[in-house]
mmCIF file of C-alpha atoms in Angstrom:
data_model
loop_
_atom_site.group_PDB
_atom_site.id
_atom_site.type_symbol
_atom_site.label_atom_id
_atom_site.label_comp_id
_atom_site.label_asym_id
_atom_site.label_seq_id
_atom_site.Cartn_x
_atom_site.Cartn_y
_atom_site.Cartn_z
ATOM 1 C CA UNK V 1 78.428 59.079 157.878
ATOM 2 C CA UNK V 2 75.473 56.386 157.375
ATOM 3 C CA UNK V 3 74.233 54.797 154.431
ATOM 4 C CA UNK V 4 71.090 56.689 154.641
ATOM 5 C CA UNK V 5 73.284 60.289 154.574
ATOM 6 C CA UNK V 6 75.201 58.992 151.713
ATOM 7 C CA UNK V 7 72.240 58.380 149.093
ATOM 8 C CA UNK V 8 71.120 61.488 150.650
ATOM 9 C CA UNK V 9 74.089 63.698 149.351
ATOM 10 C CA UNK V 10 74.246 61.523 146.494
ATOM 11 C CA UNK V 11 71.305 61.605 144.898
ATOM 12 C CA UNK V 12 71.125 65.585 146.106
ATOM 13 C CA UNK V 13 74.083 66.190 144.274
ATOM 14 C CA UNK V 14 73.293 64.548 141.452
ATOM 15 C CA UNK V 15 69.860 66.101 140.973
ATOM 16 C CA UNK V 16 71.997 69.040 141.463
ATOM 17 C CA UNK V 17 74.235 68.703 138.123
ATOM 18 C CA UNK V 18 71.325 67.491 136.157
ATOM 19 C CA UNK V 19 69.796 70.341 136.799
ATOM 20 C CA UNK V 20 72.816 72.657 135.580
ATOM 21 C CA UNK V 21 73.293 70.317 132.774
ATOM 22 C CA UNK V 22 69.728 71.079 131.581
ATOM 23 C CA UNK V 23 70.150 74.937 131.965
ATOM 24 C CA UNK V 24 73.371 74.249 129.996
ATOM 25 C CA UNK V 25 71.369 72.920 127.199
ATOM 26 C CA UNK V 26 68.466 75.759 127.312
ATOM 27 C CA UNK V 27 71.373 78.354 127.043
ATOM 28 C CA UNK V 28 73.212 76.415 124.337
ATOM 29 C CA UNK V 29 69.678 76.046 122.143
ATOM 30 C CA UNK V 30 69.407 79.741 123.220
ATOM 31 C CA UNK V 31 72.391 80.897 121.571
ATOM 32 C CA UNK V 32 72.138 78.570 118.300
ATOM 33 C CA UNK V 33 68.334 80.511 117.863
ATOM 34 C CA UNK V 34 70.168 83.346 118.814
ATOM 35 C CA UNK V 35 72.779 82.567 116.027
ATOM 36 C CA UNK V 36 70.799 81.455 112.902
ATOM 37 C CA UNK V 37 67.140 83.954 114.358
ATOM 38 C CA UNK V 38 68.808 87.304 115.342
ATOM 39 C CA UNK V 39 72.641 86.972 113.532
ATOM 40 C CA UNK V 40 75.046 89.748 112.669
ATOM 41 C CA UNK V 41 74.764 91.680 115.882
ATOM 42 C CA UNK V 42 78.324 90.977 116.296
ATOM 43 C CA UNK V 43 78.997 93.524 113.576
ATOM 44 C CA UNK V 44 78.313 96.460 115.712
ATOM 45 C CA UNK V 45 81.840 95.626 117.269
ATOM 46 C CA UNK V 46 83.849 94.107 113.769
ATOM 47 C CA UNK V 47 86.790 93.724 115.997
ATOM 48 C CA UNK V 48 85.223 91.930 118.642
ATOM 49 C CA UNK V 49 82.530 89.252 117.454
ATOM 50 C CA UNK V 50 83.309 86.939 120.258
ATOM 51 C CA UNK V 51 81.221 89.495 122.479
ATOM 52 C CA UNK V 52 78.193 89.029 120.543
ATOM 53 C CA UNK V 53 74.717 87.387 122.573
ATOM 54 C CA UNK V 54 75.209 84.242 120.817
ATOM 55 C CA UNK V 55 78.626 83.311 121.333
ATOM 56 C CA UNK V 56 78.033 84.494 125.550
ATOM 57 C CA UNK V 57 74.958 81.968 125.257
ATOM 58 C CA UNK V 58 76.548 79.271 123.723
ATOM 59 C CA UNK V 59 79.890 79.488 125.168
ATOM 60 C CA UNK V 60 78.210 79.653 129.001
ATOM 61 C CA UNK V 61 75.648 76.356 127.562
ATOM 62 C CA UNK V 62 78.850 74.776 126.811
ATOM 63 C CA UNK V 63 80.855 75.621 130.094
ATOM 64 C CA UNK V 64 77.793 74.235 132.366
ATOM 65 C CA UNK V 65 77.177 71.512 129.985
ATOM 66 C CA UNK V 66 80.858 70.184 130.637
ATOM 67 C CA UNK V 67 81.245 70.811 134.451
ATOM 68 C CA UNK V 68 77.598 69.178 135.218
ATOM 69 C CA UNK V 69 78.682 65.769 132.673
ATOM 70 C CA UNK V 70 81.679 65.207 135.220
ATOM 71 C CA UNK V 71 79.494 65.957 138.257
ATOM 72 C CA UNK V 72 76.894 63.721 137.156
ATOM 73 C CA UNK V 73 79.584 60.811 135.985
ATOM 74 C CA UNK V 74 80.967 61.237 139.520
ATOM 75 C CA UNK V 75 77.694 60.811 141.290
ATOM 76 C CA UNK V 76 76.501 58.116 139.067
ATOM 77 C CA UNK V 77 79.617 56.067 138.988
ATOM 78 C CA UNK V 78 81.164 57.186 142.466
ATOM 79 C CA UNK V 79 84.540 58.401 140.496
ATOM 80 C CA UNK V 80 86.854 60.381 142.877
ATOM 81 C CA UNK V 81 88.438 61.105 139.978
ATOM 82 C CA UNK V 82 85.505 62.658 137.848
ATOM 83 C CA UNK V 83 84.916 64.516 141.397
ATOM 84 C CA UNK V 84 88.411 65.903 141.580
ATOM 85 C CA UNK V 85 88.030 67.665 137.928
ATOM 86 C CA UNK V 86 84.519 68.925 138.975
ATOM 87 C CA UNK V 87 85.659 70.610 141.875
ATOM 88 C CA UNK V 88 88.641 71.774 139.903
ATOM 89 C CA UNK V 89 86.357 73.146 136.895
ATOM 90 C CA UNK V 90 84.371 74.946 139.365
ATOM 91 C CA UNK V 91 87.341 76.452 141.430
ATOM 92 C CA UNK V 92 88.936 77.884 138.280
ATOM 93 C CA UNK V 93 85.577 78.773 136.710
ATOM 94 C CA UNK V 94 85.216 81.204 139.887
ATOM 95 C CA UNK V 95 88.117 82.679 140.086
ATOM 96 C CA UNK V 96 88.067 83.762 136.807
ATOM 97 C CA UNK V 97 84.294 85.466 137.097
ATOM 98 C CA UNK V 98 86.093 86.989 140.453
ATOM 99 C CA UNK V 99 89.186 88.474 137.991
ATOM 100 C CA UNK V 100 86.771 89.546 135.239
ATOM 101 C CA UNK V 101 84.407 91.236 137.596
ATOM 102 C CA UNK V 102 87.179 92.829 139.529
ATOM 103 C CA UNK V 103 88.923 94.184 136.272
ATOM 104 C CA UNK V 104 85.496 95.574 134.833
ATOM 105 C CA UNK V 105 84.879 97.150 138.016
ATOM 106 C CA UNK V 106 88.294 98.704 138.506
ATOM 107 C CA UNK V 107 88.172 99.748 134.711
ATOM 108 C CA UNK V 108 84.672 100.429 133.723
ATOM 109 C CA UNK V 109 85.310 103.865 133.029
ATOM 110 C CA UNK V 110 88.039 102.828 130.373
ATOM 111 C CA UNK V 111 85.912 100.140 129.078
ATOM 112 C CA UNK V 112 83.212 102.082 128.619
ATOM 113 C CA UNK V 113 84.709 104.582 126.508
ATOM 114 C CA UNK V 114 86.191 101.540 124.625
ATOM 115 C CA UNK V 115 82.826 99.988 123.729
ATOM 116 C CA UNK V 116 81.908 103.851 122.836
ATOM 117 C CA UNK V 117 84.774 104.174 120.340
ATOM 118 C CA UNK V 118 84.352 100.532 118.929
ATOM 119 C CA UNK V 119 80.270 101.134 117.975
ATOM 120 C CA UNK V 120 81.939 104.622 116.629
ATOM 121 C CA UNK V 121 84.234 103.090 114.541
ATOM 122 C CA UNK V 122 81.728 100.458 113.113
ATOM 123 C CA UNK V 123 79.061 103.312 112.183
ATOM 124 C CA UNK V 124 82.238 104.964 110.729
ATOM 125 C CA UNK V 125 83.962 102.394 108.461
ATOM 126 C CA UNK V 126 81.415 100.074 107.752
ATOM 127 C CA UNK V 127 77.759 101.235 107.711
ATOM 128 C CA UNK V 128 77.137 101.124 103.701
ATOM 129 C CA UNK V 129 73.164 102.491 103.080
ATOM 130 C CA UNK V 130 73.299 99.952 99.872
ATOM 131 C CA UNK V 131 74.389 97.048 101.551
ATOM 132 C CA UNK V 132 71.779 95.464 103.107
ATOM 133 C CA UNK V 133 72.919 92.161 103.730
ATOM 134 C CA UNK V 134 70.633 89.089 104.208
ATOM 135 C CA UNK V 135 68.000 87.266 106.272
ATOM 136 C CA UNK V 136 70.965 85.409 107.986
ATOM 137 C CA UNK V 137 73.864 87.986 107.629
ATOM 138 C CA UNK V 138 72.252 91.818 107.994
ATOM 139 C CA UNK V 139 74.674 94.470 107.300
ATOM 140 C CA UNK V 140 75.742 96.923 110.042
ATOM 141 C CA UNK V 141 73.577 99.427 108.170
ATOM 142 C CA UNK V 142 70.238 97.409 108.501
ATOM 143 C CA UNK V 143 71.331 96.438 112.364
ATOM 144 C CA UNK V 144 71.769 100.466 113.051
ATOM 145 C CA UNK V 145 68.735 101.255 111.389
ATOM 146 C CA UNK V 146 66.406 98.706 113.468
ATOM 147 C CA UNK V 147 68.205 99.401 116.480
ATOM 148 C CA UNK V 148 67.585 103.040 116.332
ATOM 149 C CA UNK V 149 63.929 102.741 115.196
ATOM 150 C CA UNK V 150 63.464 100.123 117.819
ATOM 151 C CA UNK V 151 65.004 102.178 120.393
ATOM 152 C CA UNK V 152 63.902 105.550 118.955
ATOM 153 C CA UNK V 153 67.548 106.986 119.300
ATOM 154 C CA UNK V 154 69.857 108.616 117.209
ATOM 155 C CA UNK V 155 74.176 107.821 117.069
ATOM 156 C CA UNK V 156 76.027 106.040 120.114
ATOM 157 C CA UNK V 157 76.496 109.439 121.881
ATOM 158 C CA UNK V 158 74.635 112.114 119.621
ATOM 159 C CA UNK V 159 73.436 112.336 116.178
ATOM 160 C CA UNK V 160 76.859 113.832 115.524
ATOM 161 C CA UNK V 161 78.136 110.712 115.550
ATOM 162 C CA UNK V 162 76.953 109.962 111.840
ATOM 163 C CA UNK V 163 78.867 112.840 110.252
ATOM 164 C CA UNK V 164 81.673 112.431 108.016
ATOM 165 C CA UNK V 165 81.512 109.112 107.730
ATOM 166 C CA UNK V 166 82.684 107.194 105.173
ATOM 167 C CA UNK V 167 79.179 106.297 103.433
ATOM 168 C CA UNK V 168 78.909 110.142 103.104
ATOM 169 C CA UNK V 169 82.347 111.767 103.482
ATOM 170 C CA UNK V 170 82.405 115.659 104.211
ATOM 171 C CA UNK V 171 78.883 115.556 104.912
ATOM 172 C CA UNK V 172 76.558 116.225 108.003
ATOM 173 C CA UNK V 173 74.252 114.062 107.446
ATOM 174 C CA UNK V 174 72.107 110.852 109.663
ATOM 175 C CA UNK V 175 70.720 107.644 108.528
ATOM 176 C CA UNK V 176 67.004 107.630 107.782
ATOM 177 C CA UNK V 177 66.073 105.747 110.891
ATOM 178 C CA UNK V 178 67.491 108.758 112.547
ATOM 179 C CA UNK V 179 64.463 110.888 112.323
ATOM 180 C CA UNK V 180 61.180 111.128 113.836
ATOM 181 C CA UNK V 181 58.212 108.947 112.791
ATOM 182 C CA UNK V 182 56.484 112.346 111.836
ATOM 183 C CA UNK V 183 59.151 113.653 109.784
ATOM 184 C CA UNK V 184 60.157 110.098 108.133
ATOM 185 C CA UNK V 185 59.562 109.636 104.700
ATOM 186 C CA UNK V 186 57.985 106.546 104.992
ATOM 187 C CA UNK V 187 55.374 108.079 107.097
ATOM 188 C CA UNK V 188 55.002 111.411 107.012
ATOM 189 C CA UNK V 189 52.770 111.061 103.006
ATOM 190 C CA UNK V 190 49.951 113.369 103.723
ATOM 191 C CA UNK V 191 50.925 114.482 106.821
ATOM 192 C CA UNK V 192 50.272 118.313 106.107
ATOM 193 C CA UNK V 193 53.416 119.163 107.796
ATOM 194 C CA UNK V 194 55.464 121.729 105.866
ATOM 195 C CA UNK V 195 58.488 119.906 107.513
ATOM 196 C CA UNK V 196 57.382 116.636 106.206
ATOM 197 C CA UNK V 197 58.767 117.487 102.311
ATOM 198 C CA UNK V 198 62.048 118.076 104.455
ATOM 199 C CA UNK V 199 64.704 115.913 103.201
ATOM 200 C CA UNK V 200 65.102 115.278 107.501
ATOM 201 C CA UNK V 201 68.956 113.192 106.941
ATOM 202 C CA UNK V 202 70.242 115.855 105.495
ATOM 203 C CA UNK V 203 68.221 119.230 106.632
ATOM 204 C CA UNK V 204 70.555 119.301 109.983
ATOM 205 C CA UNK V 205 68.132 120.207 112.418
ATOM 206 C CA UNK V 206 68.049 118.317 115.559
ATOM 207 C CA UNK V 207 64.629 118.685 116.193
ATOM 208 C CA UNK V 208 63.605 115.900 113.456
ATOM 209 C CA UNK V 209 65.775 113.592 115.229
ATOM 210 C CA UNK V 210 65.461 111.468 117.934
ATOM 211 C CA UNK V 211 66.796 113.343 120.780
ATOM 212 C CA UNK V 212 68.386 110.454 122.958
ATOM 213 C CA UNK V 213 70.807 108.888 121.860
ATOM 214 C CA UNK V 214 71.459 104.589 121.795
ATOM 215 C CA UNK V 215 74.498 104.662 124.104
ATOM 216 C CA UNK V 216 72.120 106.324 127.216
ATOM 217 C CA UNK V 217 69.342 104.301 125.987
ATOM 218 C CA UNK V 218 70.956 101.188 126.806
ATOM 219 C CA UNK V 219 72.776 102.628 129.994
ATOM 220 C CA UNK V 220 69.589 103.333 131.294
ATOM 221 C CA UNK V 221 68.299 99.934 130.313
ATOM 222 C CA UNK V 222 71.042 98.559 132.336
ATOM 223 C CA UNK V 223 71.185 100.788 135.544
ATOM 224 C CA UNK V 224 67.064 100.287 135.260
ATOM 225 C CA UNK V 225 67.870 96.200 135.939
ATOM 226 C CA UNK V 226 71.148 96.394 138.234
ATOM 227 C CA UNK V 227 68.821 94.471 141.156
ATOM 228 C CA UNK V 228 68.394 91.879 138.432
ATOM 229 C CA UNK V 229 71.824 91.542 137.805
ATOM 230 C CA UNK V 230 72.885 91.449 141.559
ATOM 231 C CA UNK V 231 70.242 88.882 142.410
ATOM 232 C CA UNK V 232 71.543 86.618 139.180
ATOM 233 C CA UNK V 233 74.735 87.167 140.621
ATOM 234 C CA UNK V 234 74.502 85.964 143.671
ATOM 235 C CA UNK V 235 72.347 82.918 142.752
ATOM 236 C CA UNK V 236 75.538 81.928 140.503
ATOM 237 C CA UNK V 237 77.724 82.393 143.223
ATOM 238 C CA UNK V 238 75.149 80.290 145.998
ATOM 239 C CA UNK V 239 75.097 77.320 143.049
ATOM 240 C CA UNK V 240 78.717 77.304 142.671
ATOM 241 C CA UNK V 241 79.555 77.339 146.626
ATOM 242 C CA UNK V 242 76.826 74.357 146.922
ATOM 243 C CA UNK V 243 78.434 72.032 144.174
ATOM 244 C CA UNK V 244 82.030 72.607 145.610
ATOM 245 C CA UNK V 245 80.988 71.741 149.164
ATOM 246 C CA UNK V 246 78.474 68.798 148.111
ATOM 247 C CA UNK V 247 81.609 66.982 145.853
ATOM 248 C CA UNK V 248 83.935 67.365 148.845
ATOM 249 C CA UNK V 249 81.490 66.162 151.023
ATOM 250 C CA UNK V 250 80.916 62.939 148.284
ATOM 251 C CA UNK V 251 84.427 62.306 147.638
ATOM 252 C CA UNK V 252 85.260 62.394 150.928
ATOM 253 C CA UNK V 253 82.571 59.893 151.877
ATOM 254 C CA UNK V 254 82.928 57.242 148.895
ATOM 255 C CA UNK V 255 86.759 57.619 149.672
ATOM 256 C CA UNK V 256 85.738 55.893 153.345
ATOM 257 C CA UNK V 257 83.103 54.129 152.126
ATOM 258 C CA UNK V 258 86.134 52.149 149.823
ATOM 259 C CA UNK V 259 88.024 52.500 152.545
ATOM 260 C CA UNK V 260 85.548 50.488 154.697
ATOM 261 C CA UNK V 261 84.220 47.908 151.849
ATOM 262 C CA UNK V 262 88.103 46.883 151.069
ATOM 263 C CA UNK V 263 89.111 46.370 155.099
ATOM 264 C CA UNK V 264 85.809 43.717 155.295
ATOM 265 C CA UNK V 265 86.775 41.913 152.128
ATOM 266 C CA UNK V 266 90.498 41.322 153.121
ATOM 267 C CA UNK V 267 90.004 41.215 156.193
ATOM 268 C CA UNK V 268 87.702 38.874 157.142
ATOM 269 C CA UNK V 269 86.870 37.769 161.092
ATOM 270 C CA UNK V 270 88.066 34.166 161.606
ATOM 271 C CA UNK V 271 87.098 31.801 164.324
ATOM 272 C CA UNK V 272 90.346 29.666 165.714
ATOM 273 C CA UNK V 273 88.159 27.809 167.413
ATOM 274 C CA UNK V 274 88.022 24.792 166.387
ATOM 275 C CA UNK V 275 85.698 21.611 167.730
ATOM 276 C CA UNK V 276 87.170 18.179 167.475
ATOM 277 C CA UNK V 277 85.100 15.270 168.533
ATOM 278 C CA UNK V 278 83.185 17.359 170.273
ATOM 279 C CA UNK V 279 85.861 19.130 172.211
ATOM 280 C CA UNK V 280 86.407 22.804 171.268
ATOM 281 C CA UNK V 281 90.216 24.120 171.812
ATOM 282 C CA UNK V 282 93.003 25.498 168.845
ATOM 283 C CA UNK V 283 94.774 22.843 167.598
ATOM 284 C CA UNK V 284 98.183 23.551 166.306
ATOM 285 C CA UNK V 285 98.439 21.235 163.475
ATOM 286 C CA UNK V 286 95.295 22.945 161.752
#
């Protein structure tokens, strides 16, 4: 390969991981706003915080952020050794997206009724209507009640899913963000509604409730953007097949580009020929 191929791949590839390393740093800033702007979230699942938004953000800011320093330090400094771990660091950072997508295909059914008992549990044990928690820490009671005022839905599965609970043990009741604007008592003053005097947590009838619930809200949301998904997916997978072949392609050429400059320098072409008084012959005594 010529000189002029070289820079090419090197300076391709190294525009390459400077690239990732900035997207590393937008999703690491990302998940610190994330983490100090929208906190607590992780309290919808108490026994599984790690899954929260800002720990996916920040841990995949800090993955990229690592596997683009070695790319670029390989580039920059022509290390076959910073090469070796990037290609390594990608290899092992695919095949473990291949294992986790493979085992949440094979057991999304299972997983989903996992997630489904989890939120369950958390409305269950710890949504407290007097705790509500901070700026930076909400409870799991204020995150419930935006969420389902947001979302204008009602339990993870059904309203049903509030009863007996251990804020209100024995009883049927639903959170306040559970009902209808029209029939909430925050805005239902003057109304002229004979329902709007309703107590509407603790009347029991479904129709002053939201009637989807947050679980098919957000599975719709999802389904809704699957062609997102697939096209992110793929993009991943085109980026990571691009930096594996370009840093095989650059180690192999700076390994013969060594290879070459170390031959030349001990090595070197030497003319026997020697000229004595003006005659030109190899003389052994030289």
């Amino acid at each position: 390969m010529g000189s002029t191929g070289y820079t090419c791949i090197r300076r391709t590839f190294c525009s390459f991981n400077i690239l990732i390393w900035l997207c590393g740093s937008g999703f690491l800033a990302i998940g610190v706003w994330l983490h100090f702007a929208y906190p607590g979230y992780a309290t919808l699942l108490p026994d599984h915080a790690v899954l929260s938004a800002d720990c996916m953000f920040i841990t995949v800011g800090v993955i990229s952020f690592v596997i683009a320093f070695f790319g670029c330090c390989g580039s920059w400094f022509q290390s076959r050794c910073f090469l070796v771990i990037y290609f390594t660091l990608v290899v092992l950072l695919f095949l473990s997206e291949f294992l986790l997508g493979s085992l949440a295909f094979v057991f999304r059914g299972g997983m989903g009724r996992m997630l489904t008992q989890e939120l369950k549990y958390g409305i269950e044990k710890h949504y407290n209507v007097s705790d509500r928690g901070g700026f930076l820490t909400p409870s799991v009671a204020s995150i419930w009640d935006n969420l389902q005022v947001d979302l204008q839905c009602c339990g993870v599965s059904s309203y049903e899913d509030w009863y007996d609970i251990s804020a209100w043990p024995g009883e049927r009741w639903v959170p306040q963000s559970c009902c209808r604007l029209q029939y909430n008592s925050m805005f239902s003053e003057g109304s002229g509604d004979e329902l709007a005097n309703v107590d509407c947590r603790k009347a029991g009838n479904p129709a002053l409730l939201w009637d989807k619930s947050c679980g098919q809200i957000l599975q719709m949301w999802f389904v809704q953007r699957l062609h997102i998904v697939g096209t992110v997916i793929l993009v991943i997978g085109f980026l990571q097949l691009f930096g594996l072949i370009s840093s095989m392609l650059l180690f192999c050429t700076v390994k013969h580009k060594r290879s070459s400059k170390t031959y030349k320098s001990y090595s070197p072409t030497v003319d026997t020929t020697l000229t004595r008084n003006g005659v030109s012959g190899t003389y052994m005594d030289d």
